[in-house]
Coordinates of C-alpha atoms in Angstrom, one line a residue:
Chain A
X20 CA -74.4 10.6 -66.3
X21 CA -75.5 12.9 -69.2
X22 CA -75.9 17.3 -68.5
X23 CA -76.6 19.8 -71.1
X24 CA -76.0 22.8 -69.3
X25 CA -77.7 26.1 -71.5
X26 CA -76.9 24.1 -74.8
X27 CA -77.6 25.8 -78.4
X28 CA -77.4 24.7 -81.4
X29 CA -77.6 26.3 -84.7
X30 CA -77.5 24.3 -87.8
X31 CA -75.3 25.6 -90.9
X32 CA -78.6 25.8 -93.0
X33 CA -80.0 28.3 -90.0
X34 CA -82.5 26.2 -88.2
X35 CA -82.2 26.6 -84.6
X36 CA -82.7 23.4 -83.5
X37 CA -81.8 23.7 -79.5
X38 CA -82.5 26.9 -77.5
X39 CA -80.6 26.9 -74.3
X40 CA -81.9 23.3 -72.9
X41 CA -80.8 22.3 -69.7
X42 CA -81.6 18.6 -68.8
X43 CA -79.2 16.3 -66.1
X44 CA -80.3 12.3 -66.1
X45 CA -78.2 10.5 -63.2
X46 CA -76.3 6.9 -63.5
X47 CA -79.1 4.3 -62.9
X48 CA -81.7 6.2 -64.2
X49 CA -85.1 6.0 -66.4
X50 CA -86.0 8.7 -68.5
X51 CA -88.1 9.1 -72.0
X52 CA -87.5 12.4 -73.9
X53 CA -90.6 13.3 -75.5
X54 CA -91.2 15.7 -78.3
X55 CA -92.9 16.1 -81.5
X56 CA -91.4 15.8 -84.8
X57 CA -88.7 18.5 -85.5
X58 CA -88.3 19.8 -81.6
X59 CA -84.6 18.7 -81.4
X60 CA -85.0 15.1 -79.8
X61 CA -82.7 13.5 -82.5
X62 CA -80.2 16.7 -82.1
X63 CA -79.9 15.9 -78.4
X64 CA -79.1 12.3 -78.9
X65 CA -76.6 13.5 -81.7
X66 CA -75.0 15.7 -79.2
X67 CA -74.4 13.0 -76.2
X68 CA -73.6 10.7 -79.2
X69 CA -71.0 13.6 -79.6
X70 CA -72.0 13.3 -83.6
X71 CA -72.7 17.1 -83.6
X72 CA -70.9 19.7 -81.5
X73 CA -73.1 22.0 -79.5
X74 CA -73.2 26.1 -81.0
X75 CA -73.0 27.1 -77.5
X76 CA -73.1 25.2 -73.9
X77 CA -72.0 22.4 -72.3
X78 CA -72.3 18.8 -72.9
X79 CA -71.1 16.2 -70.6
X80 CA -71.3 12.4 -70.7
X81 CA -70.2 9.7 -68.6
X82 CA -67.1 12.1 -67.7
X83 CA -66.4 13.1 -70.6
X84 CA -66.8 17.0 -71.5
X85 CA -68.0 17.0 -75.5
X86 CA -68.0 20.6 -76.0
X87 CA -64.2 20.0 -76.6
X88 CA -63.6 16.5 -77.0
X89 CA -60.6 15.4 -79.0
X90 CA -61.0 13.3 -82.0
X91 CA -59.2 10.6 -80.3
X92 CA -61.6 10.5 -76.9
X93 CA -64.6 10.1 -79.1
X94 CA -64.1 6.2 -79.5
X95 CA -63.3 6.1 -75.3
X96 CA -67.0 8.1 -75.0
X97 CA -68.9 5.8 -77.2
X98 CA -68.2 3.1 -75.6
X99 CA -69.9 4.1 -72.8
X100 CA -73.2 4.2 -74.7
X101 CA -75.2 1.9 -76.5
X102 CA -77.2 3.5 -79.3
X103 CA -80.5 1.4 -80.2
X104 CA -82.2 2.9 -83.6
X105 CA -85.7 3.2 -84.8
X106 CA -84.7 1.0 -88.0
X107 CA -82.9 -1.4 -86.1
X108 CA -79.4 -0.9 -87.7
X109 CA -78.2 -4.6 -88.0
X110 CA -76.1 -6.3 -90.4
X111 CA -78.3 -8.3 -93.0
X112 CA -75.5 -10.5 -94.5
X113 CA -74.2 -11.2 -90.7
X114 CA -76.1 -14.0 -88.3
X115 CA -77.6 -12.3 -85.2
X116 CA -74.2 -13.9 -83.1
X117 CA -72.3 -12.1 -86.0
X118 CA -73.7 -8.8 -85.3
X119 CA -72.8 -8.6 -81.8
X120 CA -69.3 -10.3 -82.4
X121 CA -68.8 -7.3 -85.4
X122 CA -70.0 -4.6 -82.2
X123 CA -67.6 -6.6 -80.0
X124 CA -65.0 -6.5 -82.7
X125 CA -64.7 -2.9 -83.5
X126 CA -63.5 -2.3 -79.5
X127 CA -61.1 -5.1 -79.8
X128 CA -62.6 -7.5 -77.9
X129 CA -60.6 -11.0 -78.6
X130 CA -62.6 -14.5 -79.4
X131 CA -62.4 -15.2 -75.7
X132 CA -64.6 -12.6 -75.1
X133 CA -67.2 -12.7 -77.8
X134 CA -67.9 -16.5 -76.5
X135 CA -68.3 -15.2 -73.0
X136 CA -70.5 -12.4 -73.5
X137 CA -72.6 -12.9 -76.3
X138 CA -74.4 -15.8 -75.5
X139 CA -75.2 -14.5 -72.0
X140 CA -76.7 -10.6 -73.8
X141 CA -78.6 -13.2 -76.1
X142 CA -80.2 -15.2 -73.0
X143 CA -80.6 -12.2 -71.3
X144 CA -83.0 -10.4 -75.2
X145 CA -84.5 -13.8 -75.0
X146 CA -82.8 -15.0 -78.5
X147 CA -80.8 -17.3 -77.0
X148 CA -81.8 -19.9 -79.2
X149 CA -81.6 -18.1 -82.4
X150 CA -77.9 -16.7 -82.8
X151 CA -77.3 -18.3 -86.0
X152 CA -80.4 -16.5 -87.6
X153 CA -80.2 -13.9 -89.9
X154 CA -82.0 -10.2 -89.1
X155 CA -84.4 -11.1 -92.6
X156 CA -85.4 -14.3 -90.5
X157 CA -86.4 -12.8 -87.6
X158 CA -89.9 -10.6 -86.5
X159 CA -89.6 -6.6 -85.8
X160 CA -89.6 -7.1 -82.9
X161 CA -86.8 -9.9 -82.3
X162 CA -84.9 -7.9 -84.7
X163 CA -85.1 -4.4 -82.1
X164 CA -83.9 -7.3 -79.7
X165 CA -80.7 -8.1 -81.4
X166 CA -80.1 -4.3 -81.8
X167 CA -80.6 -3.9 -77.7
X168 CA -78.5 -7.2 -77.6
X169 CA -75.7 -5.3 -79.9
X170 CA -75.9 -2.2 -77.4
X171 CA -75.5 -4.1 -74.3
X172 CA -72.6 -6.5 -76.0
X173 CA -70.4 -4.0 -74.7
X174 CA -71.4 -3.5 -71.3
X175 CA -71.7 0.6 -71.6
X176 CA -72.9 2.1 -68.8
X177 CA -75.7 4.1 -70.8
X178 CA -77.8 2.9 -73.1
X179 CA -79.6 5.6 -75.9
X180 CA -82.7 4.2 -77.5
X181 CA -84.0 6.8 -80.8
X182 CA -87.5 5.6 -81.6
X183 CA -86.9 2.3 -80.4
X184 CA -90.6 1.0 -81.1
X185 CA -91.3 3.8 -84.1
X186 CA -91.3 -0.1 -86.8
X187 CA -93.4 -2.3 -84.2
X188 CA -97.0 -3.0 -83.1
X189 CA -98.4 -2.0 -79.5
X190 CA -98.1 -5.2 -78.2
X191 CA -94.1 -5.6 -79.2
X192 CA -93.3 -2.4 -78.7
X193 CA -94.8 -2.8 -75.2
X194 CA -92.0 -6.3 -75.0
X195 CA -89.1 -3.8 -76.0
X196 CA -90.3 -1.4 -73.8
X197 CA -90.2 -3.9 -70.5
X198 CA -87.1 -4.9 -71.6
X199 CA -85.4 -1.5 -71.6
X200 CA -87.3 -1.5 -67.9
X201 CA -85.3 -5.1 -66.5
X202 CA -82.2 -3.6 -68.5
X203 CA -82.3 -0.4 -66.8
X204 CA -83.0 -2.7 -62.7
X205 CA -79.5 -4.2 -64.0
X206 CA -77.6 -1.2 -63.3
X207 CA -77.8 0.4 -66.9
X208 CA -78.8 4.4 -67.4
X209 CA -81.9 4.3 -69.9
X210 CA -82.8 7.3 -72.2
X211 CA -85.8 6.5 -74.5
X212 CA -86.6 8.9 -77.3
X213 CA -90.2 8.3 -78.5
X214 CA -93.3 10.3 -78.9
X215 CA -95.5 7.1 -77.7
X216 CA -97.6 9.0 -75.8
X217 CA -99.6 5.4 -74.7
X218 CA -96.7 3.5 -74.1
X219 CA -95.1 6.5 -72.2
X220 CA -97.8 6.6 -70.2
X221 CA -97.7 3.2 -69.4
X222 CA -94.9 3.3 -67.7
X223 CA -94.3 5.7 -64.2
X224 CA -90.7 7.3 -65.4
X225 CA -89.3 10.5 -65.8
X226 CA -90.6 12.2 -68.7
X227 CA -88.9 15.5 -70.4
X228 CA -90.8 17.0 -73.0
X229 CA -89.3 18.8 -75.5
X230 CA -90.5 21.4 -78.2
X231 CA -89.1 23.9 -80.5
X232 CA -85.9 23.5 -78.9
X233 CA -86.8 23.9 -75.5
X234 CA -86.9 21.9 -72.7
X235 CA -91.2 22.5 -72.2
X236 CA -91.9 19.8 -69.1
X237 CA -89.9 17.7 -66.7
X238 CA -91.3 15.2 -64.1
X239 CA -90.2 12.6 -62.1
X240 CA -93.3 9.7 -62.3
X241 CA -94.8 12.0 -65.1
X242 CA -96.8 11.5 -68.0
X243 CA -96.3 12.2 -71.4
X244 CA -99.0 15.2 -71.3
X245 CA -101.2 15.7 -74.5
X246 CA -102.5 19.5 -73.5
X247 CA -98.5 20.5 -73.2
X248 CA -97.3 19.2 -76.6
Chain B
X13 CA -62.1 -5.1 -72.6
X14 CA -58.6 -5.5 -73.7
X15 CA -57.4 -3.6 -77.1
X16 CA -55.2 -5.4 -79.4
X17 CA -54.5 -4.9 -82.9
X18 CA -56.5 -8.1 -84.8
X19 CA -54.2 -8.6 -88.1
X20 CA -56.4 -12.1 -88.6
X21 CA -59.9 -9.9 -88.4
X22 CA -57.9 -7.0 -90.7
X23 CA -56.6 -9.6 -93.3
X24 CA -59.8 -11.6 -93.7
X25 CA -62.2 -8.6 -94.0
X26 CA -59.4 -7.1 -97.0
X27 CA -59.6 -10.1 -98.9
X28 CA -63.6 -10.9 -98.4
X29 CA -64.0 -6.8 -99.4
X30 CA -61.8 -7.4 -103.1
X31 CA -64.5 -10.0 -104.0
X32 CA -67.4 -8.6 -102.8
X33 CA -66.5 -5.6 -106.0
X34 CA -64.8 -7.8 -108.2
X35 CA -64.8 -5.8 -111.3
X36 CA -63.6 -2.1 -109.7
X37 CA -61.0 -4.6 -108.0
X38 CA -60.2 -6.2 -111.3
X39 CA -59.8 -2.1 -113.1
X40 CA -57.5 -1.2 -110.0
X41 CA -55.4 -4.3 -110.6
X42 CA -55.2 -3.7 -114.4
X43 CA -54.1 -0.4 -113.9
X44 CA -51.5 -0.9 -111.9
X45 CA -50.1 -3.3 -114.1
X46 CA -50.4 -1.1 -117.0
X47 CA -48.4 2.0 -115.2
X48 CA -45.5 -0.5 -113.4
X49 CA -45.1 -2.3 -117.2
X50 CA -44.7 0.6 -118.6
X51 CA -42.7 2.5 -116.3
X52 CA -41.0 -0.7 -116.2
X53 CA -40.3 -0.5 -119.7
X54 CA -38.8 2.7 -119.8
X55 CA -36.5 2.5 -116.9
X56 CA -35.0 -1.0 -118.3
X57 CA -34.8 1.1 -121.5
X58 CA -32.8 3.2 -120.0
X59 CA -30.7 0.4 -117.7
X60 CA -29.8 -1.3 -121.0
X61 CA -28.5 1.9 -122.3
X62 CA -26.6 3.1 -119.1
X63 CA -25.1 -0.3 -119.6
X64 CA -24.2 -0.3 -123.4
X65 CA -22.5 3.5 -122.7
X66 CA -20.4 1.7 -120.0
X67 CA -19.2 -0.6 -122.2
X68 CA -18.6 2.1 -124.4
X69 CA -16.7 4.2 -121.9
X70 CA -14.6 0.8 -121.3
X71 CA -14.0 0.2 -125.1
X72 CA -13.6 3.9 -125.5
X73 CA -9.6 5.7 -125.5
X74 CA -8.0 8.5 -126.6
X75 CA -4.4 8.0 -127.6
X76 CA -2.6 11.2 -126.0
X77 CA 1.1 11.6 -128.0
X78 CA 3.8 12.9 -126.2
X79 CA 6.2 15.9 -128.2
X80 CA 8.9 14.3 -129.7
X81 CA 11.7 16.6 -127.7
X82 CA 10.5 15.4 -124.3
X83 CA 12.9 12.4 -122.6
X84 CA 10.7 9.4 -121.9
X85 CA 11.3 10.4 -118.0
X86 CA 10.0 13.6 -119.1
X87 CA 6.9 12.3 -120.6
X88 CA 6.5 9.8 -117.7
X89 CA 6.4 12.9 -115.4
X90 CA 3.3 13.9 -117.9
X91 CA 0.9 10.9 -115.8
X92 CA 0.2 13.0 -112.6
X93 CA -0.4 15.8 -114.6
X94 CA -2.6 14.2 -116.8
X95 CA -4.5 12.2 -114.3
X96 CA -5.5 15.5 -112.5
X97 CA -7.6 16.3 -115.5
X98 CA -11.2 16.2 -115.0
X99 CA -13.4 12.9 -116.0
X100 CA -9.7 10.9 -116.8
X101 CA -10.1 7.5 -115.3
X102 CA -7.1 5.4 -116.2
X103 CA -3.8 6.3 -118.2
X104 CA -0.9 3.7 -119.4
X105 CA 1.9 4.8 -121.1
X106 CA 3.1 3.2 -123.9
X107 CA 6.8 3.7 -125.0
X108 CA 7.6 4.4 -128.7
X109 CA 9.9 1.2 -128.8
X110 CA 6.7 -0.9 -127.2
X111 CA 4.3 1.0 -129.4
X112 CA 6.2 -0.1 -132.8
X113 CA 6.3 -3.5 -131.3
X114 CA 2.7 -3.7 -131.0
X115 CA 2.0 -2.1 -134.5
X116 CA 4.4 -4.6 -136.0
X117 CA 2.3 -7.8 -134.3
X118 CA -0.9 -6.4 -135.7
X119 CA 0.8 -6.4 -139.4
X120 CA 2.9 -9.8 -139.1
X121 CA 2.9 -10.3 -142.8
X122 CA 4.1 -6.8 -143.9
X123 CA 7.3 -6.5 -144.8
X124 CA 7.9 -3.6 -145.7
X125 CA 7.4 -2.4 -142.0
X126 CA 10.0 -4.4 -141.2
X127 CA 12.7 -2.5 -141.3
X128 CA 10.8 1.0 -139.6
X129 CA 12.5 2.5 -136.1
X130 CA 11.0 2.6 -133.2
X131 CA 11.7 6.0 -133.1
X132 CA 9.4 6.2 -136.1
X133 CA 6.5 6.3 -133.6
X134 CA 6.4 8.7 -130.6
X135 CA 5.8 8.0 -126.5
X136 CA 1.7 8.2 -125.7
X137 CA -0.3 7.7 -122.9
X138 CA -3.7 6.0 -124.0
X139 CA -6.4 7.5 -122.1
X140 CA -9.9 6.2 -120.2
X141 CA -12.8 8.7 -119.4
X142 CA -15.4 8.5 -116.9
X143 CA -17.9 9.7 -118.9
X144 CA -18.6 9.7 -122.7
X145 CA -20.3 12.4 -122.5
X146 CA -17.5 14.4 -121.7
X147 CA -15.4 13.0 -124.3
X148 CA -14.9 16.1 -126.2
X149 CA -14.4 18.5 -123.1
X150 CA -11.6 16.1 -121.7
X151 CA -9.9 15.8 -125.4
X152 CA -9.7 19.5 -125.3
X153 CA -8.5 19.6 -121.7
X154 CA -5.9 17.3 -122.4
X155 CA -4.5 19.8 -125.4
X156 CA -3.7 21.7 -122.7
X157 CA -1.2 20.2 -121.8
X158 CA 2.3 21.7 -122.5
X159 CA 4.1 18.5 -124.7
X160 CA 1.2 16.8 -125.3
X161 CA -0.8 16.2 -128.5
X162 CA -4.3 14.2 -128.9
X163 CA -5.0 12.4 -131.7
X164 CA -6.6 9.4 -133.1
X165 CA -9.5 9.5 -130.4
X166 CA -10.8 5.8 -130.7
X167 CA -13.9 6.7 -129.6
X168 CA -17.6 6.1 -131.2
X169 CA -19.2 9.3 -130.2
X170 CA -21.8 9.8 -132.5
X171 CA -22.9 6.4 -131.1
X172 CA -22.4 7.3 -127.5
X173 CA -23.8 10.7 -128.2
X174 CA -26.7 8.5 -129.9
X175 CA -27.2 6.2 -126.9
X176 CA -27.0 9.5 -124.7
X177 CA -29.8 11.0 -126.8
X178 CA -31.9 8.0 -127.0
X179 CA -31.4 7.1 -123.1
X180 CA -32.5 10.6 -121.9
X181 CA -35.3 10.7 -123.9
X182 CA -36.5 6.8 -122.4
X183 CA -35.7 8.8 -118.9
X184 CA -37.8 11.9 -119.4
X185 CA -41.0 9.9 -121.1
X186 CA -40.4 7.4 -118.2
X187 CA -41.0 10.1 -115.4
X188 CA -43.6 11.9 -117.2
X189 CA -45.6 8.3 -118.2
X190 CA -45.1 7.2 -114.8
X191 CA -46.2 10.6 -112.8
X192 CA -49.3 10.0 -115.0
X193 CA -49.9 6.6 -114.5
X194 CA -49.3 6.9 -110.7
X195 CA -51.8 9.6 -110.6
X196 CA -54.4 7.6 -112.4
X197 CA -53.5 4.4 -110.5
X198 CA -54.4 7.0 -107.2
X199 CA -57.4 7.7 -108.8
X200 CA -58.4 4.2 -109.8
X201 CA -57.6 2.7 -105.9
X202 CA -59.0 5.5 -104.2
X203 CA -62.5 5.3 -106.6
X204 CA -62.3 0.7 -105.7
X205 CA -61.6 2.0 -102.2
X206 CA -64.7 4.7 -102.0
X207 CA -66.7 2.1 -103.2
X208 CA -66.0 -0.9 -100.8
X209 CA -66.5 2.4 -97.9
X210 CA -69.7 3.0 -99.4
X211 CA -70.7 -0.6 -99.8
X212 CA -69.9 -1.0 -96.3
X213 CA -70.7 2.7 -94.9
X214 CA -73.6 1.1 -92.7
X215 CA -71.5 -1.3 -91.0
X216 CA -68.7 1.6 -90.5
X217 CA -71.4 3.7 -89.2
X218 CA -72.4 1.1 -86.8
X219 CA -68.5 0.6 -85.9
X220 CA -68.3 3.9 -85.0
X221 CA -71.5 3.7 -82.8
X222 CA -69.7 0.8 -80.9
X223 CA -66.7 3.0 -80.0
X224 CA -64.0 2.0 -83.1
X225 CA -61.6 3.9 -83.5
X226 CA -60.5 5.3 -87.0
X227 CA -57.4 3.0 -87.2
X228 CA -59.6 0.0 -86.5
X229 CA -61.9 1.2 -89.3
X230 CA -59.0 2.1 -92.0
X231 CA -56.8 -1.3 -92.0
X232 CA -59.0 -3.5 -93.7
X233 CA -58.9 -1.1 -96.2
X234 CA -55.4 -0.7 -96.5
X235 CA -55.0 -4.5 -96.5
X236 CA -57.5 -3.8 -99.4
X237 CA -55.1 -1.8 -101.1
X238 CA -52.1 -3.1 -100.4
X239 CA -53.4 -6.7 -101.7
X240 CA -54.7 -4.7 -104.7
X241 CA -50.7 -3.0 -105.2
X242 CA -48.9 -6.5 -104.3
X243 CA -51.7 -8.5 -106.7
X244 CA -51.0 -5.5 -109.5
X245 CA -46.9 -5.6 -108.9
X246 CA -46.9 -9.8 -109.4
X247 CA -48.5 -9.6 -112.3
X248 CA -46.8 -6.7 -114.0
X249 CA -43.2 -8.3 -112.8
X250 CA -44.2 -11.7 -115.2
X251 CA -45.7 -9.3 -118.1
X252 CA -42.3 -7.2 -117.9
X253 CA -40.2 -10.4 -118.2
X254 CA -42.8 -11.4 -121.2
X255 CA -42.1 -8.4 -122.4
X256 CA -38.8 -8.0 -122.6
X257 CA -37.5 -11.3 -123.4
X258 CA -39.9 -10.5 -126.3
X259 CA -37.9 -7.1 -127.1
X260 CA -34.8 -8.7 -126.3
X261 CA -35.1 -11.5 -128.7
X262 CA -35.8 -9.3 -131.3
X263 CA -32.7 -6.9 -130.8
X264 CA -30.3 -9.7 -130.6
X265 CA -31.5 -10.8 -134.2
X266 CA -31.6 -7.4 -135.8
X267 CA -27.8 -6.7 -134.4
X268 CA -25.8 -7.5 -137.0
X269 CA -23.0 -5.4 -135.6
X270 CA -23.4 -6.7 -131.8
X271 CA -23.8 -3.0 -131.0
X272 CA -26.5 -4.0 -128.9
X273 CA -25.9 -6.1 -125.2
X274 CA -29.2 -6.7 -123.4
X275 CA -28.7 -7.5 -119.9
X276 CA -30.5 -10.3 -118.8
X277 CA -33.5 -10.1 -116.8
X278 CA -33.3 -12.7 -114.6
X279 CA -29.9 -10.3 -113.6
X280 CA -32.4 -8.1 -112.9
X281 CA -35.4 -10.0 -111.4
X282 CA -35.2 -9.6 -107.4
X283 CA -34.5 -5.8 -108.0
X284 CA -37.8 -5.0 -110.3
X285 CA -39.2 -7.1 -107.5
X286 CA -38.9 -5.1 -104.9
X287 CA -39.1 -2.0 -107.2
X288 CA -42.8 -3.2 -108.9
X289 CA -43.9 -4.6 -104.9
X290 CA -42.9 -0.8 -103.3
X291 CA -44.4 1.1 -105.8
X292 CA -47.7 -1.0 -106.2
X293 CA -47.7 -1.3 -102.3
X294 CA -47.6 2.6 -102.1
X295 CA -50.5 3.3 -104.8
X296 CA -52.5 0.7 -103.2
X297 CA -52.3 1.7 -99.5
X298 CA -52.3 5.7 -100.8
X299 CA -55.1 5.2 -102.7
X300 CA -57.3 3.6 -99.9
X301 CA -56.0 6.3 -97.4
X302 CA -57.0 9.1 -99.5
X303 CA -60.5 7.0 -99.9
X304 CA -61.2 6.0 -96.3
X305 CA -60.0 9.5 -94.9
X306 CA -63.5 11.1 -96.5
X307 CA -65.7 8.7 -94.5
X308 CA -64.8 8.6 -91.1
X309 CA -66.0 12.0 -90.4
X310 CA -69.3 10.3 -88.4

């Protein structure tokens, strides 16, 4: 469960990137945050990624209150989410298997584990067949797969996707798209950061539109509306 | 998931991080060679000199001659009085009587002392300091003494006061060299260390994505540097022995007057061991701590 309750945040150059936003997205849920450039999407995920504290407000995430979080809670937090980039993020010298293993790793996960898990998060990405490949060997779009692979190795409860379809064509970043979808009938919390307004579209989710720091539009089943932004 | 701390995972990734910047691994190993050797230098410098001014201080006595009206129990009563002095270590007296006996043995074949009486010499005490430095201070204390006169100080202090010199000086430019080259040894790790975290600041990124924690993150890196210290610390304890069987050698052959007594360094070995293994350890590990410390701030 993520809520930004009347959340600010002033940047030390003096850009006012967030101007009292409230938003609240419930376990289980589907949501795209929509925005153009510059109107604080990245500075909201930074926030629940608790890489950024807020000037003023209240962030809370999976339990955990981030306005004041300890240096030590921030590792507990984080493992509750699964970050997925635009750029993908992954380990060139490391084999897709490799990359999850090194996710599964840094938690202290033991070799029992990885052999468990991975192969079953690869089946589930569709790449179960190609765990010894590296990232360069792979397509855009396989290569966003391993990355949502890597942020469900962990079994967080939330997974955070920024851009996740900004590097790939229509018809794979439609693939991705229905795979955050069958991820998020699993059980898994989905927040989507794009401003893909035909993809959004495509799909009948809860859409919050942000823009110059302000929470502009949110609907249930809405669209990502062109006349708004 | 369970948490456990993975020492295989933590050694592995050390060791594959030296290679992977070979050269900035090789400068951090070379300095720290550089600063134990010569700090190494210095300090056995100044063990082989402690060592020579304790032989010195063994070798070393001050005859202490007792007034020719005192009884021999009267100058026996002298001892506690004498031992209470500051920096005495050992007295003995030595009767007149014994002391002509003794003076006769060294000149066998002179006849004309045949014939002397013991009372020709007088009752002494010879006397042992603790320190050489104090030789002087302790001669004057023992002047003191009602009865009592010192002469004939056996003693070689212009050479102790030489050795002194010489092993204060190998002390000072010791700590100053080494505060230096510990610095610079810092500076070298932490720079090796900065760039294996900057090589590898995507994957830490990405570690602390997943949920590692900082301690997780660091010990590959202080494996680093502590493999970087122990590596360093080998090699300088085999260079030092090089080194100063080398200078050893040498000394022995130019001591004509077997002033000099080098200890050997095999005596030695297990304690520069440890010495060379702590210090490198600690440069290495502070080093990378000081490195790592800059980057976890994601």
């Amino acid at each position: 469960m993520i809520r930004l309750i009347d959340v600010y945040k002033e940047y030390d150059n003096g850009t006012k990137a967030l101007k009292g936003v409230n938003i609240r997205i419930d376990d289980g849920e589907f949501v795209f945050l929509v925005g153009p450039s510059g109107s604080g999407k990245s500075t909201v995920i930074k926030l629940i990624t608790a890489e950024i504290a807020p000037t003023e407000g209240r962030v809370m995430v999976n339990g955990f209150n981030l306005t004041n979080i300890s240096p030590r809670q921030v590792p507990k937090m984080r493992r509750t989410l699964g970050v997925i980039f635009q750029n993908f993020r992954l380990i060139e010298k490391k084999t897709v298997y490799e990359n999850l293993s090194f996710a599964m790793r840094a938690i202290g996960a033991s070799n029992r584990e990885l052999r468990r898990r991975i192969p079953y998060v690869l089946q589930l990405v569709g790449l179960d067949q190609k765990g010894d490949r590296y990232p360069g060997q792979l397509s855009g779009g396989e290569q966003q797969r391993v990355a949502i692979a890597r942020a469900l190795v962990n079994n967080p409860s939330m997974i955070i996707a920024d851009e996740p379809t900004g590097n790939l064509d229509p018809q794979r970043s439609l693939e991705i798209m229905m795979l955050l979808e069958r991820i998020n009938e699993l059980g898994t919390t989905v927040l989507v950061v794009t401003h893909e307004k035909n993809l959004v579209n495509r799909f009948t989710k809860r859409v919050v539109a942000i823009e110059n720091g302000r929470i502009i539009s949110d609907e249930t089943g809405g669209y990502y509306n062109v006349e708004k932004i | 998931m369970s948490r456990r701390f993975d020492a295989g995972y933590y050694i592995s990734e050390g060791f594959h991080s030296i290679f992977t910047h070979g050269f900035m691994s090789f400068a951090a190993v070379c300095m720290i060679v550089a600063c134990l050797v010569i700090m190494g230098s210095f300090t056995l410098l100044a063990v082989n000199l402690d060592n020579m001014l304790g032989d010195l201080e063994n070798e070393n006595e001050m005859v202490v001659y007792i007034d020719d009206s005192l009884t021999e129990e009267q100058a026996r009563a002298l001892q506690p009085v004498l031992a209470k002095i500051p920096n005495v270590s050992q007295l003995s007296f030595v009767t007149a009587q014994r002391a002509m006996e003794e003076f006769k043995a060294k000149r066998e074949n002179n006849a004309l002392l045949a014939d002397l009486p013991d009372e020709t010499l007088r009752d002494r005490y010879h006397v042992h300091v603790v320190d050489i430095e104090r030789m002087a201070e302790t001669k004057a204390a023992l002047e003191q003494v009602e009865g009592v006169g010192v002469g004939n100080v056996r003693a070689a202090i212009e050479i102790a006061d030489g050795f002194v010199l010489v092993r204060n000086i190998a002390t000072g430019v010791a700590m100053v060299l080494v505060g230096m080259l510990l610095i610079i040894s810092l500076f070298i790790i932490a720079n090796t260390i900065k760039l294996a975290t900057f090589y590898r600041r995507e994957e830490i990124a990405i570690m602390k994505m997943c949920g590692a924690t900082d301690g997780f993150i660091e010990w590959p890196f202080v494996v680093e540097g502590m493999l970087l210290g122990l590596t360093g610390a080998l090699i300088a304890f085999f260079v030092q022995w090089g080194l100063y069987q080398a200078v050893a050698k040498f000394a022995i052959q130019g001591n004509g007057i077997s002033l000099v007594t080098i200890l050997s360094y095999q005596s030695m070995a297990s304690t520069i061991l440890a010495v060379f293994c702590g210090v490198g350890a600690f440069i290495g590990v502070g080093g990378s701590l000081f490195a790592i410390r800059k980057f976890l701030q994601v």
